[in-house]
PDB file of C-alpha atoms in Angstrom:
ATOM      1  CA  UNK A   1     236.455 -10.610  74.660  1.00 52.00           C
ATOM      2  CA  UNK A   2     233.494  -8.795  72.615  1.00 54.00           C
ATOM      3  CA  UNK A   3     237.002  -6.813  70.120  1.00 52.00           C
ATOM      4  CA  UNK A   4     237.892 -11.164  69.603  1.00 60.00           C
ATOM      5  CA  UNK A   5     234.915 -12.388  68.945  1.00 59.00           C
ATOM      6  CA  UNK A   6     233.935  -9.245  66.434  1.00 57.00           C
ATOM      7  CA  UNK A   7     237.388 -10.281  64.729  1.00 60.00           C
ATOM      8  CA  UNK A   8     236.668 -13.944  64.725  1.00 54.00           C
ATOM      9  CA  UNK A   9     232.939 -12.962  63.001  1.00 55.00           C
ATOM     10  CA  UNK A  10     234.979 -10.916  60.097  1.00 58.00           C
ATOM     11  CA  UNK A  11     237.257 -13.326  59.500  1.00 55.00           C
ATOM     12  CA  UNK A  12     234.562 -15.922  58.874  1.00 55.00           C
ATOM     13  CA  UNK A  13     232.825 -13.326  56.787  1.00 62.00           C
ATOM     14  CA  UNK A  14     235.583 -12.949  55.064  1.00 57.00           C
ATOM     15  CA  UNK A  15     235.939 -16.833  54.280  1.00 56.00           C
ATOM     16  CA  UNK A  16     232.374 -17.066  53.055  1.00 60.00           C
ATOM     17  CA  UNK A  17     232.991 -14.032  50.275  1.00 60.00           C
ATOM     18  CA  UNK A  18     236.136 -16.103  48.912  1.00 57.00           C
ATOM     19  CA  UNK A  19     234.777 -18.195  46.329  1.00 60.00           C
ATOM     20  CA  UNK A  20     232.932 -15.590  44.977  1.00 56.00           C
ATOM     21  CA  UNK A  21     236.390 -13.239  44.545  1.00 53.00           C
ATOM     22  CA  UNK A  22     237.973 -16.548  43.356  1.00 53.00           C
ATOM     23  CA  UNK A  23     235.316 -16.849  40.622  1.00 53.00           C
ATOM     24  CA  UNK A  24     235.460 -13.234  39.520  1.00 52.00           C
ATOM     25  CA  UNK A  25     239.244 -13.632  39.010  1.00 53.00           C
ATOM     26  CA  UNK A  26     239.342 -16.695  37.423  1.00 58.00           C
ATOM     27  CA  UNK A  27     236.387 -15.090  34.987  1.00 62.00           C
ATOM     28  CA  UNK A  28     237.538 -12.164  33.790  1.00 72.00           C
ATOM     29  CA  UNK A  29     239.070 -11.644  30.591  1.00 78.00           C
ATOM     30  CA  UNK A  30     237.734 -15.139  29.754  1.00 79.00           C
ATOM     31  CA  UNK A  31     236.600 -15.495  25.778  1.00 82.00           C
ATOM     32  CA  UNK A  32     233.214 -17.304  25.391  1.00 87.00           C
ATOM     33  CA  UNK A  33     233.562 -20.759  24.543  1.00 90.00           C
ATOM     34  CA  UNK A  34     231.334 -23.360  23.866  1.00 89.00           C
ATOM     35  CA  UNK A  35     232.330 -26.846  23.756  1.00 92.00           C
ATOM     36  CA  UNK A  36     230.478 -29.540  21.859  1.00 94.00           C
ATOM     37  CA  UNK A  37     231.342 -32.775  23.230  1.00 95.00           C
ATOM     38  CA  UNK A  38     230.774 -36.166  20.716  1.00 96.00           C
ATOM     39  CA  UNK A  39     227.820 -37.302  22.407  1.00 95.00           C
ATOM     40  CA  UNK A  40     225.901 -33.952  21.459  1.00 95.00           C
ATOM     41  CA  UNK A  41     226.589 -34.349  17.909  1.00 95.00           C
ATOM     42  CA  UNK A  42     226.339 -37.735  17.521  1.00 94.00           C
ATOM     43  CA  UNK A  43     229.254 -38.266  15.496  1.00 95.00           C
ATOM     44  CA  UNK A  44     232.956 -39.470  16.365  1.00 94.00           C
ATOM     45  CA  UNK A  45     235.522 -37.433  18.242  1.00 95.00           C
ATOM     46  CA  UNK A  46     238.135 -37.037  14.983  1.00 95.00           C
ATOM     47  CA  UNK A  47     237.396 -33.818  13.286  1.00 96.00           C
ATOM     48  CA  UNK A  48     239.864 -33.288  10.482  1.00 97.00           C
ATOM     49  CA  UNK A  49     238.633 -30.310   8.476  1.00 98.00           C
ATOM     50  CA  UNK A  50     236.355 -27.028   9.554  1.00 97.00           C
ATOM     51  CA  UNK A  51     234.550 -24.326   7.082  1.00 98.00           C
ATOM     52  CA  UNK A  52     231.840 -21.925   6.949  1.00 97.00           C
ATOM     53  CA  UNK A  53     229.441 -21.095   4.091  1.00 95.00           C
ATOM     54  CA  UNK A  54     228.387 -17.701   3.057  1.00 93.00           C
ATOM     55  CA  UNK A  55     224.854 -18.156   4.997  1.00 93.00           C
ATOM     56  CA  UNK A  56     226.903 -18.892   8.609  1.00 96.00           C
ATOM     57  CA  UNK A  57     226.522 -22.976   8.338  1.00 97.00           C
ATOM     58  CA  UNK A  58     229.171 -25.115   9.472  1.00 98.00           C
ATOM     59  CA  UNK A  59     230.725 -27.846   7.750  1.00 98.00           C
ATOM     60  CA  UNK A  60     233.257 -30.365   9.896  1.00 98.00           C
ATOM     61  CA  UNK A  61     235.493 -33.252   8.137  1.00 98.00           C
ATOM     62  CA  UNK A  62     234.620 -36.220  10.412  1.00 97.00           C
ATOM     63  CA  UNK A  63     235.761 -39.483  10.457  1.00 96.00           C
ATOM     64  CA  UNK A  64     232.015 -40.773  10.045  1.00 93.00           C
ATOM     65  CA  UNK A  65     230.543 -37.923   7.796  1.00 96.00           C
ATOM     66  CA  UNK A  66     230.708 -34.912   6.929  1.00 98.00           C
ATOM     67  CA  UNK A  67     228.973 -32.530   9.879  1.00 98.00           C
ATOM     68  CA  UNK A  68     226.316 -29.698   8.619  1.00 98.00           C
ATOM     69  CA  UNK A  69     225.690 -27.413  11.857  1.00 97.00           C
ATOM     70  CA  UNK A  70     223.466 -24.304  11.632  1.00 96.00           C
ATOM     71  CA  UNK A  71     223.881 -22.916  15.031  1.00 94.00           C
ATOM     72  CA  UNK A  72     220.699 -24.997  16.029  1.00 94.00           C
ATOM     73  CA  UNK A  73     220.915 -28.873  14.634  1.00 96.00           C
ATOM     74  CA  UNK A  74     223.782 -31.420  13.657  1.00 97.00           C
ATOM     75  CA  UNK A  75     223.367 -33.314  10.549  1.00 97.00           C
ATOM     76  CA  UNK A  76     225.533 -36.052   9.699  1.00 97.00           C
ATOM     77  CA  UNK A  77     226.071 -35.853   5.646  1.00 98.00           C
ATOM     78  CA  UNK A  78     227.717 -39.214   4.352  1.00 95.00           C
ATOM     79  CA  UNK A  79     230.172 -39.759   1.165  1.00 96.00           C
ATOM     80  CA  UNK A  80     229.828 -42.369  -0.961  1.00 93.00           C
ATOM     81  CA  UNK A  81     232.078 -44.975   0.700  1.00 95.00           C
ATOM     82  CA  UNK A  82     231.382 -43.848   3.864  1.00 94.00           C
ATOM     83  CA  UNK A  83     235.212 -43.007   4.462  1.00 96.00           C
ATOM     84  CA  UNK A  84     236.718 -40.717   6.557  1.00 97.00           C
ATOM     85  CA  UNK A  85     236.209 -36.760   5.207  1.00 98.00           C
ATOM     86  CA  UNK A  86     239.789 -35.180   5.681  1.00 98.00           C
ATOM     87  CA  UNK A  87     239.101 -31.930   3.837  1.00 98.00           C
ATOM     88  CA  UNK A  88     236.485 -29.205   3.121  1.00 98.00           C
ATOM     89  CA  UNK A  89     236.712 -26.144   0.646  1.00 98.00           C
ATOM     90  CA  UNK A  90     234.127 -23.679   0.122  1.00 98.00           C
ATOM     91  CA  UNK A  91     233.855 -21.690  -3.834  1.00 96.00           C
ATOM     92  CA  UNK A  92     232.987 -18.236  -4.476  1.00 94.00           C
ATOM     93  CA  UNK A  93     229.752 -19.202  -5.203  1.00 94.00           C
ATOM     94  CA  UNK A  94     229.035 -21.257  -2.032  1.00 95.00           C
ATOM     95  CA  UNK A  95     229.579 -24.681  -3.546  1.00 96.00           C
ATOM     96  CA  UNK A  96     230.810 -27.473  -0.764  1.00 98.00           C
ATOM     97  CA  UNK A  97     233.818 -29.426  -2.012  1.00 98.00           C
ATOM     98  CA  UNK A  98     234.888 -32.667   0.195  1.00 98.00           C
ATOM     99  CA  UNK A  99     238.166 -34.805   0.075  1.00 98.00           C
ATOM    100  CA  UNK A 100     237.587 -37.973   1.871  1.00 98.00           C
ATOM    101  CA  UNK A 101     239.439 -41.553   1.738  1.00 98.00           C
ATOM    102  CA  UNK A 102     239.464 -42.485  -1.983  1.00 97.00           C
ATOM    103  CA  UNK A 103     236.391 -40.159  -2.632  1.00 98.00           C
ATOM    104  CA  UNK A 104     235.970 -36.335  -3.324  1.00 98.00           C
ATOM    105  CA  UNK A 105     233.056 -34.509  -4.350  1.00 98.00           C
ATOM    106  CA  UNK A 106     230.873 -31.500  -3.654  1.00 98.00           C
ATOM    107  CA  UNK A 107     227.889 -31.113  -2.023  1.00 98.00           C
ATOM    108  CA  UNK A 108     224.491 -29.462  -2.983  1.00 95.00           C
ATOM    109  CA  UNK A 109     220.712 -29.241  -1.934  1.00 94.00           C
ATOM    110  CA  UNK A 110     218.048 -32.322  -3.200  1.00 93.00           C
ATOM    111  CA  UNK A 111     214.479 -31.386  -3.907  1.00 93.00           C
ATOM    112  CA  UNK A 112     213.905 -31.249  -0.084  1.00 92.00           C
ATOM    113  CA  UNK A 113     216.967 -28.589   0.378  1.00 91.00           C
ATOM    114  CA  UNK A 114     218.879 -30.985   2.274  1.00 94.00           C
ATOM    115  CA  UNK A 115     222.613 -31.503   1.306  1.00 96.00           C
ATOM    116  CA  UNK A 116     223.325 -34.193  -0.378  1.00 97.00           C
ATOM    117  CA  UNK A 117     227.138 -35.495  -1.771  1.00 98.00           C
ATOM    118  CA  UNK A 118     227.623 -36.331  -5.051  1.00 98.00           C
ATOM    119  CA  UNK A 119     230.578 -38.012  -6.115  1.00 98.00           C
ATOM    120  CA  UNK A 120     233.389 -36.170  -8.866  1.00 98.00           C
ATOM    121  CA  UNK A 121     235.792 -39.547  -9.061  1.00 98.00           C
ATOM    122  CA  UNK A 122     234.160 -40.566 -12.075  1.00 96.00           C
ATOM    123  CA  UNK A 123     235.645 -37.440 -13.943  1.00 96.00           C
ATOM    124  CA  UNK A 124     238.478 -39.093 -13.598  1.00 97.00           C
ATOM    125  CA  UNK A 125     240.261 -42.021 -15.946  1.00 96.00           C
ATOM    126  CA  UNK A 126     239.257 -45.941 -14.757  1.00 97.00           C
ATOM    127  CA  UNK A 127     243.658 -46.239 -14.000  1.00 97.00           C
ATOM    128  CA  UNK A 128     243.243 -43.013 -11.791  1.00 97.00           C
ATOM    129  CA  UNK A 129     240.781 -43.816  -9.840  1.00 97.00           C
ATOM    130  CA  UNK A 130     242.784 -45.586  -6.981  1.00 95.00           C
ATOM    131  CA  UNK A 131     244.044 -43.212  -4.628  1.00 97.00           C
ATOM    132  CA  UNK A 132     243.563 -42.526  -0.263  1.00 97.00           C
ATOM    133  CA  UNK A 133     243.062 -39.803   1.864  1.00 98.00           C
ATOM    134  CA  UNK A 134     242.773 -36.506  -0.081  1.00 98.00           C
ATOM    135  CA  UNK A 135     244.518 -34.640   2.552  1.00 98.00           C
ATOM    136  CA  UNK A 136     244.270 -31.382   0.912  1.00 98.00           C
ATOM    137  CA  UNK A 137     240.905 -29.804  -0.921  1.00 98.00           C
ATOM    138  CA  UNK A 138     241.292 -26.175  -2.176  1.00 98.00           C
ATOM    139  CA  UNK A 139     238.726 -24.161  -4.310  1.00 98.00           C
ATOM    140  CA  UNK A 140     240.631 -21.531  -6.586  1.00 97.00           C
ATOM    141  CA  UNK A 141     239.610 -19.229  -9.406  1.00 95.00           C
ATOM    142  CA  UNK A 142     241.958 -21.518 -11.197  1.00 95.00           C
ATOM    143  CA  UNK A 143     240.088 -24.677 -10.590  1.00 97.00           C
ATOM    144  CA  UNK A 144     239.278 -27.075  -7.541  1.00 98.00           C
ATOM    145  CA  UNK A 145     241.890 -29.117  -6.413  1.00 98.00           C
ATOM    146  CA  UNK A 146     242.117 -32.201  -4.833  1.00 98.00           C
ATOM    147  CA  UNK A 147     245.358 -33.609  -2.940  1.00 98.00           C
ATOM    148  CA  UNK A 148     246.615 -36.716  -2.403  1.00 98.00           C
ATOM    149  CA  UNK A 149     250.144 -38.153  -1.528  1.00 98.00           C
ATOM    150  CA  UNK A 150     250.270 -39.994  -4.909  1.00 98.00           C
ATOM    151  CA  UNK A 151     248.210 -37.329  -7.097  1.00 98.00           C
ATOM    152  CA  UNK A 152     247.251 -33.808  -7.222  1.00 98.00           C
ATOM    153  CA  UNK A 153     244.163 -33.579  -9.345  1.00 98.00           C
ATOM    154  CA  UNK A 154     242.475 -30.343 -10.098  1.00 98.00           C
ATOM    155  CA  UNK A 155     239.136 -30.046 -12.072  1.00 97.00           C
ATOM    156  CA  UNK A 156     238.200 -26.928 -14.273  1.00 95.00           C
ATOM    157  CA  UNK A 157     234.900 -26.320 -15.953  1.00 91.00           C
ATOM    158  CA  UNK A 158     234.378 -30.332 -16.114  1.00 88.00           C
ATOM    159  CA  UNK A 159     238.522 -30.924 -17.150  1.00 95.00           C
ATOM    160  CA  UNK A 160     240.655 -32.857 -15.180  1.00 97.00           C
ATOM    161  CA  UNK A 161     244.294 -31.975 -15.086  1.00 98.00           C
ATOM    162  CA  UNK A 162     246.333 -34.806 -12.706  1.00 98.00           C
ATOM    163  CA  UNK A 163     250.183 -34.160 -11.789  1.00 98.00           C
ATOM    164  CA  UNK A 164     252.295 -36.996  -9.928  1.00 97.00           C
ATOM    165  CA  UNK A 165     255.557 -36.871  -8.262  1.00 97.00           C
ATOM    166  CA  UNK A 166     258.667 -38.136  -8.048  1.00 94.00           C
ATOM    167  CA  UNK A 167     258.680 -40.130  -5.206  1.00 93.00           C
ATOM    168  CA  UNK A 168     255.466 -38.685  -2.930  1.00 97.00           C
ATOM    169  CA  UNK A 169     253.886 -35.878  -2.424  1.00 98.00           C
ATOM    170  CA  UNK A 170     253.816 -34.506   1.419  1.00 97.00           C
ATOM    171  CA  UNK A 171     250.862 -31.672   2.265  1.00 98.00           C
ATOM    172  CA  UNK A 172     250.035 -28.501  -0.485  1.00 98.00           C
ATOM    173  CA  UNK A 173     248.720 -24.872   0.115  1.00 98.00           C
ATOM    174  CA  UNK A 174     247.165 -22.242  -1.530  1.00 98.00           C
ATOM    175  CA  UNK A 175     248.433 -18.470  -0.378  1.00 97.00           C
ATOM    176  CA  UNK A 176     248.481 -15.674  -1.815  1.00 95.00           C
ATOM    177  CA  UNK A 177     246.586 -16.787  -5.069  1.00 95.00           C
ATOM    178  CA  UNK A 178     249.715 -19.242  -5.301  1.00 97.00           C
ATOM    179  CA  UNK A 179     249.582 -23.085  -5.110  1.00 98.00           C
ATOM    180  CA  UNK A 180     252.420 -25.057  -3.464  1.00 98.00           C
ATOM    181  CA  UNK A 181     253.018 -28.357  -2.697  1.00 98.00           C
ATOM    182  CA  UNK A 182     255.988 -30.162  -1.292  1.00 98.00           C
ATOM    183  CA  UNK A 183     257.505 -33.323  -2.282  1.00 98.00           C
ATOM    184  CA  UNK A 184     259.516 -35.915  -0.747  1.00 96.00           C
ATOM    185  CA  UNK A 185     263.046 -35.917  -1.305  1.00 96.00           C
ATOM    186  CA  UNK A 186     262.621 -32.897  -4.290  1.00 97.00           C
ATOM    187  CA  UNK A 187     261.804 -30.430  -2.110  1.00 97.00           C
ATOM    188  CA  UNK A 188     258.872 -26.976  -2.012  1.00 98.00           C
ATOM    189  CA  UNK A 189     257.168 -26.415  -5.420  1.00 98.00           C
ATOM    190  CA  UNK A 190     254.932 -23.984  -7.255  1.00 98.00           C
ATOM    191  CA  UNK A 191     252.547 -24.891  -9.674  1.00 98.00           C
ATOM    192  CA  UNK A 192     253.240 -22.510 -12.937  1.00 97.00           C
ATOM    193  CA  UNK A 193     251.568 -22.698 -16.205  1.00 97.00           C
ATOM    194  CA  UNK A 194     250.084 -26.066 -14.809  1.00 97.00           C
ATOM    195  CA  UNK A 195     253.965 -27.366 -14.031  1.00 97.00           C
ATOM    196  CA  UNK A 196     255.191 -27.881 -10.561  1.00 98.00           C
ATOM    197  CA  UNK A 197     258.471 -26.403 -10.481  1.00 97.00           C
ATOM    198  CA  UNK A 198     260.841 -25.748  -7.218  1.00 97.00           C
ATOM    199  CA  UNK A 199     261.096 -22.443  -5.709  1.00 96.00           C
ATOM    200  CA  UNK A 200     263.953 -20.999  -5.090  1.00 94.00           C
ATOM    201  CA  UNK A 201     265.943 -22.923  -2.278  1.00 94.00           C
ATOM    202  CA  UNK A 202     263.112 -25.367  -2.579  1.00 95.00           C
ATOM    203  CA  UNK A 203     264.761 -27.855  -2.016  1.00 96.00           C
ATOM    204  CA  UNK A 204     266.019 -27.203   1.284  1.00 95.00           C
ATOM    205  CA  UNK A 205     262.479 -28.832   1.897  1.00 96.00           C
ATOM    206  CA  UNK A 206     263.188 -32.323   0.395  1.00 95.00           C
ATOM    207  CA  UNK A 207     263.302 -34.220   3.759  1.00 95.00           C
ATOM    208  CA  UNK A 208     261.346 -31.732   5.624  1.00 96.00           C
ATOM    209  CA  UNK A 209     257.039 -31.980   6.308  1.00 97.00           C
ATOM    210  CA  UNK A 210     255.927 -28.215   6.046  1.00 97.00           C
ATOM    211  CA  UNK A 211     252.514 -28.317   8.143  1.00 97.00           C
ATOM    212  CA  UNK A 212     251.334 -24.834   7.799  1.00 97.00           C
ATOM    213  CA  UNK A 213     251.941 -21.692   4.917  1.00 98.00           C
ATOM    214  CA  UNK A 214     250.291 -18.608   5.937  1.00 97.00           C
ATOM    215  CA  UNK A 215     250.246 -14.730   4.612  1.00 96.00           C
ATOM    216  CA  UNK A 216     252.627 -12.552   6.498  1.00 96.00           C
ATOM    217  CA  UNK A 217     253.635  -8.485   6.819  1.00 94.00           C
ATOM    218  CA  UNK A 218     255.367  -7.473   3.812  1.00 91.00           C
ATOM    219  CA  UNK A 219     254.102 -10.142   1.124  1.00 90.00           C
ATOM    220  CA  UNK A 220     256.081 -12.801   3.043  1.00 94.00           C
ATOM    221  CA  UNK A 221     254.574 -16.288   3.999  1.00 96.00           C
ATOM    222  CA  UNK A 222     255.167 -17.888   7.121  1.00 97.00           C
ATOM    223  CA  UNK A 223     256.064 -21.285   7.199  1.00 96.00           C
ATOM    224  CA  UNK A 224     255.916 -24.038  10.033  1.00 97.00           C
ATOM    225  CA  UNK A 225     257.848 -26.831   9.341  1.00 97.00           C
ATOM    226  CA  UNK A 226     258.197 -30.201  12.072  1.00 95.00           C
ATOM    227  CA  UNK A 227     261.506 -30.146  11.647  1.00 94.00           C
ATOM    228  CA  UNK A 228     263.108 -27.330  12.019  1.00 94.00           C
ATOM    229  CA  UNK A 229     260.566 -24.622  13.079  1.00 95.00           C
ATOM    230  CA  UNK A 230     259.760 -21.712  11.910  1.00 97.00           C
ATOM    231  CA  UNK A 231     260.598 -19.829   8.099  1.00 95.00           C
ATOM    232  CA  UNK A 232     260.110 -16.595   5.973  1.00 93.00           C
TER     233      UNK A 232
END
């Protein structure tokens, strides 16, 4: 009677001690994570774009404002017309470049040190001014550029240089120091000596989106494509 009970008392123990095992398990090897949810930042839940300057601050593309967060406080930053900001590129020297919804720009301190936007669509002609989401914003030593589906535009030491396609541009990328864009029904191109022209086999490309081009082993870029997966 006294060996049961003494084995009924364990077992009980043992219940008690398994949320705590439970917990350790579930823990361990566990990255820290911390999640911001809208209603801390103030701001909608569509984030399109992400990127860091060279003092740590964070910059997020959202579809109210652009986001300044230094670790401590959110700041909502707004563009001109208020549009959604789908892109964010950072230069060498720590200059903020935006693409929004017929707006880009770049953004720098007022006399307070807060970040302001200021507009760059009046560098361009009156008849190019009419344009939507720059999807794409990418600061180069060969310029910043500014993507659209109807226009690339790229501005260099106050000159703006503006290429169109055929039929419509789908998403660009910079890698490896080389800019790429591909267009609808032509197919993948590289920009050389400021002309887009198609890479070899580009054109296997023409009625496929390409959503990603990234470095890979061996000077080789990796490309993810919705169609039909993955390339080299």
């Amino acid at each position: 009677m006294r060996y049961d009970r003494y084995i009924l008392v364990a077992f009980f123990r043992f219940l008690l001690l398994l949320p705590a095992i439970a917990f350790s398990q579930t823990e361990q090897g566990t990255p820290f994570i911390r999640n911001y949810p809208p209603t801390e930042y103030g701001e909608s839940s569509g984030n399109w774009a992400i990127a860091q300057d060279q003092r740590g601050i964070m910059y997020f593309g959202n579809a109210n404002s652009v986001l300044e967060y230094d670790g401590n406080k959110w700041r909502p930053i707004s563009v001109s017309n208020n549009s959604v900001v789908r892109s964010i590129a950072i230069d060498s020297s720590g200059i903020v470049y935006i693409g929004a919804v017929g707006e880009f720009g770049y953004l720098s301190p007022n006399e307070k040190g807060f970040m302001t936007y200021h507009s760059l669509v009046d560098k361009l002609p009156k008849e190019e001014q009419d344009f939507a989401d720059v999807w794409k914003t990418y600061a180069t030593p060969d310029g910043v550029y500014f993507q659209t589906f109807t226009k690339l535009i790229r501005i260099k030491n106050n000159t703006v240089k503006i290429w169109k396609p055929e039929n419509a541009f789908h998403f660009s990328f910079f890698v490896r120091n080389r800019f790429y864009i591909n267009e609808r029904g032509q197919g993948l191109k590289e920009l050389i000596n400021d002309k887009l022209r198609l890479v070899k086999s580009g054109s296997a490309f023409s009625g496929q989106r390409i959503y990603s081009m990234l470095p890979y082993p061996g000077e080789s870029i990796l490309m993810a494509t919705r169609e039909q997966g993955l390339y080299l």
